[in-house]
Amino acid sequence: MGDSDLTLSRFTRVERWVHRGTALLMGTCLLTAFVLYYGPMSLAVGHRHVVELVHVVAGYALPVPMLLGLVSAAYRADLGVLNRFSRDDWQWLRSRNRRNGSFAVGKFNAGQKLNASLVAGSVVVLVGTGTLMFWTGLVRLSWRTGATFVHDWFALGLGLLVLGHIWFAIADPHAREGMRTGRVSRRWAEKEHPDWVARLSPSAEDGRGAASGTGRGRARRR
């Protein structure tokens, strides 16, 4: 077997289920928002009150998978990595040749870190403004009007962000495999995340679990 048969552990089962749960709730929020705001679709679907309740419940549930994931040490470690921007990350964002191997890209590249930060921040804003919109007695009308304006624009921005995320996922089957199975090709990892591969722990490379990157070890053959 060649190097193409070597795989590395990238995500644990908990991390993959957090991603799936968040994706399901996010998709529900965006689809119901589209039905509520696009007139022809709203008329075609009907049951506006039911759609609104589904939207609200999915919105309040959206942070739940991420919070439940905190029981996992691997998930918490990855959150720590996502929250740290290095000098190479900022250079990666500014570069047009960001995939030429000249940057020390860790487990997540700067685009993934930025995406995670924007999604997390948007969820907080949307839940907050959505609360003011749904519970009409909390604040005066001018506040609710402002909350509606902010909510609508953040929802649009988040929708575009999610579409971009899906677009990049479709274009990268190795990344999709990593989120689906938890393992990725070592050859792909060395090309896209060389610094992560260099810092892998033995447990991540022999299949006992995913790691954010310390030490070295062995890779497993398929």
Coordinates of C-alpha atoms in Angstrom, one line a residue:
M1 CA 0.0 0.0 0.0
G2 CA 1.2 3.5 -0.8
D3 CA 0.9 6.8 1.1
S4 CA -2.6 7.3 -0.4
D5 CA -3.8 4.5 1.8
L6 CA -2.6 6.2 5.0
T7 CA -5.4 7.9 7.0
L8 CA -5.4 10.2 10.0
S9 CA -8.0 10.7 12.7
R10 CA -9.4 14.2 12.3
F11 CA -12.7 14.4 14.2
T12 CA -14.2 12.3 17.0
R13 CA -17.8 11.0 17.0
V14 CA -18.9 13.7 19.3
E15 CA -17.5 16.4 17.1
R16 CA -19.2 14.9 14.0
W17 CA -22.6 14.7 15.8
V18 CA -22.2 18.3 17.0
H19 CA -21.7 19.3 13.3
R20 CA -24.7 17.3 12.1
G21 CA -27.0 18.6 14.8
T22 CA -26.0 22.2 14.2
A23 CA -26.4 21.7 10.4
L24 CA -29.9 20.3 10.9
L25 CA -31.0 23.1 13.1
M26 CA -29.3 25.7 11.0
G27 CA -31.0 24.4 7.9
T28 CA -34.3 24.4 9.6
C29 CA -33.9 28.0 10.7
L30 CA -32.8 29.1 7.2
L31 CA -35.6 27.2 5.3
T32 CA -38.3 28.4 7.7
A33 CA -37.0 32.0 7.5
F34 CA -37.1 31.8 3.7
V35 CA -40.8 30.6 3.9
L36 CA -41.7 33.4 6.3
Y37 CA -40.0 36.2 4.3
Y38 CA -40.6 35.2 0.7
G39 CA -44.2 35.9 -0.1
P40 CA -44.9 33.4 -2.9
M41 CA -43.3 30.6 -0.8
S42 CA -45.2 31.7 2.3
L43 CA -48.5 31.5 0.3
A44 CA -47.6 28.1 -1.1
V45 CA -46.7 26.5 2.2
G46 CA -49.3 28.2 4.4
H47 CA -49.6 27.4 8.1
R48 CA -47.6 30.5 8.9
H49 CA -48.0 30.2 12.6
V50 CA -46.7 26.7 12.6
V51 CA -43.7 27.7 10.4
E52 CA -43.0 30.5 12.8
L53 CA -43.0 28.2 15.8
V54 CA -40.7 25.7 14.1
H55 CA -38.4 28.6 13.3
V56 CA -38.4 29.8 16.9
V57 CA -37.9 26.4 18.4
A58 CA -35.0 25.6 16.0
G59 CA -33.4 28.9 16.7
Y60 CA -33.4 28.5 20.5
A61 CA -32.2 24.9 20.0
L62 CA -29.3 26.0 17.7
P63 CA -26.7 26.5 20.5
V64 CA -27.6 23.2 22.2
P65 CA -25.4 20.8 20.1
M66 CA -22.4 23.2 20.6
L67 CA -23.0 23.4 24.3
L68 CA -23.5 19.6 24.7
G69 CA -20.2 19.1 22.7
L70 CA -18.3 20.7 25.6
V71 CA -18.4 17.4 27.4
S72 CA -15.8 16.2 24.9
A73 CA -12.1 17.1 25.5
A74 CA -11.4 16.9 21.8
Y75 CA -14.2 19.3 21.0
R76 CA -13.0 21.8 23.6
A77 CA -9.4 21.5 22.2
D78 CA -10.6 22.2 18.7
L79 CA -12.6 25.2 20.0
G80 CA -9.3 26.5 21.4
V81 CA -7.6 26.1 18.1
L82 CA -10.5 27.8 16.2
N83 CA -10.3 30.8 18.6
R84 CA -6.5 31.4 18.0
F85 CA -5.4 33.4 15.0
S86 CA -1.6 33.3 14.3
R87 CA 0.5 35.6 12.1
D88 CA 0.4 32.9 9.4
D89 CA -3.4 32.9 9.6
W90 CA -3.6 36.6 8.8
Q91 CA -1.0 36.2 6.0
W92 CA -3.1 33.3 4.7
L93 CA -6.2 35.4 4.5
R94 CA -4.3 38.2 2.6
S95 CA -2.5 35.9 0.2
R96 CA -3.7 34.9 -3.3
N97 CA -1.5 31.8 -3.2
R98 CA -2.6 30.5 0.1
R99 CA -2.5 26.8 -0.9
N100 CA 1.1 26.8 -2.2
G101 CA 2.4 25.2 1.0
S102 CA 4.3 28.3 2.2
F103 CA 2.0 28.8 5.3
A104 CA 2.0 26.8 8.5
V105 CA -1.6 25.8 8.4
G106 CA -2.8 23.9 11.5
K107 CA -5.8 21.7 11.9
F108 CA -8.0 24.6 10.7
N109 CA -7.0 27.2 8.1
A110 CA -7.8 30.9 8.6
G111 CA -10.9 30.7 6.5
Q112 CA -12.4 27.9 8.7
K113 CA -11.5 29.9 11.8
L114 CA -13.2 33.0 10.4
N115 CA -16.2 31.1 9.4
A116 CA -16.6 29.5 12.8
S117 CA -16.3 32.9 14.5
L118 CA -18.8 34.6 12.2
V119 CA -21.3 31.7 12.6
A120 CA -21.0 31.7 16.4
G121 CA -21.3 35.5 16.6
S122 CA -24.3 35.5 14.2
V123 CA -26.1 32.8 16.3
V124 CA -25.8 34.9 19.4
V125 CA -27.1 38.0 17.6
L126 CA -30.0 36.2 16.0
V127 CA -31.1 34.5 19.2
G128 CA -31.0 37.8 21.0
T129 CA -32.8 39.8 18.4
G130 CA -35.2 36.9 17.8
T131 CA -36.1 37.0 21.5
L132 CA -37.0 40.7 21.3
M133 CA -39.1 40.0 18.2
F134 CA -41.0 37.0 19.6
W135 CA -41.6 38.2 23.1
T136 CA -43.2 41.5 22.2
G137 CA -43.7 42.7 25.7
L138 CA -40.0 42.8 26.6
V139 CA -39.2 46.1 25.1
R140 CA -40.8 49.1 23.4
L141 CA -41.7 49.1 19.7
S142 CA -38.7 51.1 18.5
W143 CA -36.4 48.4 20.0
R144 CA -38.3 45.7 18.3
T145 CA -38.1 47.5 15.0
G146 CA -34.4 47.8 15.4
A147 CA -34.1 44.1 16.4
T148 CA -36.1 43.1 13.3
F149 CA -33.7 45.1 11.1
V150 CA -30.6 43.6 12.7
H151 CA -32.2 40.1 12.7
D152 CA -33.1 40.2 9.0
W153 CA -29.7 41.4 7.8
F154 CA -27.8 39.0 10.0
A155 CA -30.0 36.1 8.8
L156 CA -29.2 37.0 5.2
G157 CA -25.5 37.2 5.9
L158 CA -25.6 33.9 7.8
G159 CA -27.4 32.3 4.9
L160 CA -24.8 33.4 2.4
L161 CA -22.1 32.2 4.8
V162 CA -23.7 28.7 5.0
L163 CA -24.0 28.6 1.2
G164 CA -20.3 29.4 0.9
H165 CA -19.5 26.7 3.5
I166 CA -21.6 24.1 1.5
W167 CA -19.9 25.2 -1.8
F168 CA -16.4 24.6 -0.4
A169 CA -17.5 21.3 1.1
I170 CA -18.8 20.1 -2.2
A171 CA -15.5 21.1 -3.8
D172 CA -13.5 19.1 -1.3
P173 CA -14.5 15.4 -1.0
H174 CA -11.6 14.7 1.4
A175 CA -12.9 17.3 3.9
R176 CA -16.4 15.8 3.6
E177 CA -15.0 12.4 4.3
G178 CA -13.3 13.7 7.4
M179 CA -16.6 15.0 8.8
R180 CA -18.5 11.9 7.7
T181 CA -16.1 9.2 8.9
G182 CA -13.7 11.1 11.2
R183 CA -10.7 10.2 9.2
V184 CA -8.8 11.8 6.3
S185 CA -6.1 10.9 3.8
R186 CA -2.7 11.7 5.1
R187 CA -1.7 13.0 1.7
W188 CA -4.5 15.5 1.7
A189 CA -3.8 16.5 5.3
E190 CA -0.1 17.1 4.5
K191 CA -1.1 19.3 1.5
E192 CA -3.9 21.3 3.2
H193 CA -2.9 21.2 6.9
P194 CA 0.8 20.5 7.1
D195 CA 1.4 22.0 10.5
W196 CA -1.4 19.9 12.0
V197 CA 0.1 16.7 10.6
A198 CA 3.5 17.6 12.0
R199 CA 2.1 18.0 15.5
L200 CA -0.2 15.0 15.6
S201 CA -0.3 12.8 18.7
P202 CA 0.1 9.0 18.3
S203 CA -3.5 8.5 19.3
A204 CA -4.7 10.6 16.4
E205 CA -2.6 8.6 13.9
D206 CA -3.3 5.1 15.1
G207 CA -7.1 5.5 15.3
R208 CA -7.8 6.0 19.0
G209 CA -9.0 9.5 18.7
A210 CA -8.7 12.9 17.0
A211 CA -6.2 15.4 18.3
S212 CA -5.6 19.1 17.8
G213 CA -1.9 18.6 17.5
T214 CA 0.9 17.7 19.9
G215 CA 3.7 15.3 19.3
R216 CA 4.2 12.7 16.5
G217 CA 3.1 9.2 15.8
R218 CA 2.1 6.6 13.3
A219 CA -0.5 6.7 10.5
R220 CA -3.0 3.9 10.0
R221 CA -3.4 2.1 6.6
R222 CA -6.8 1.5 5.3

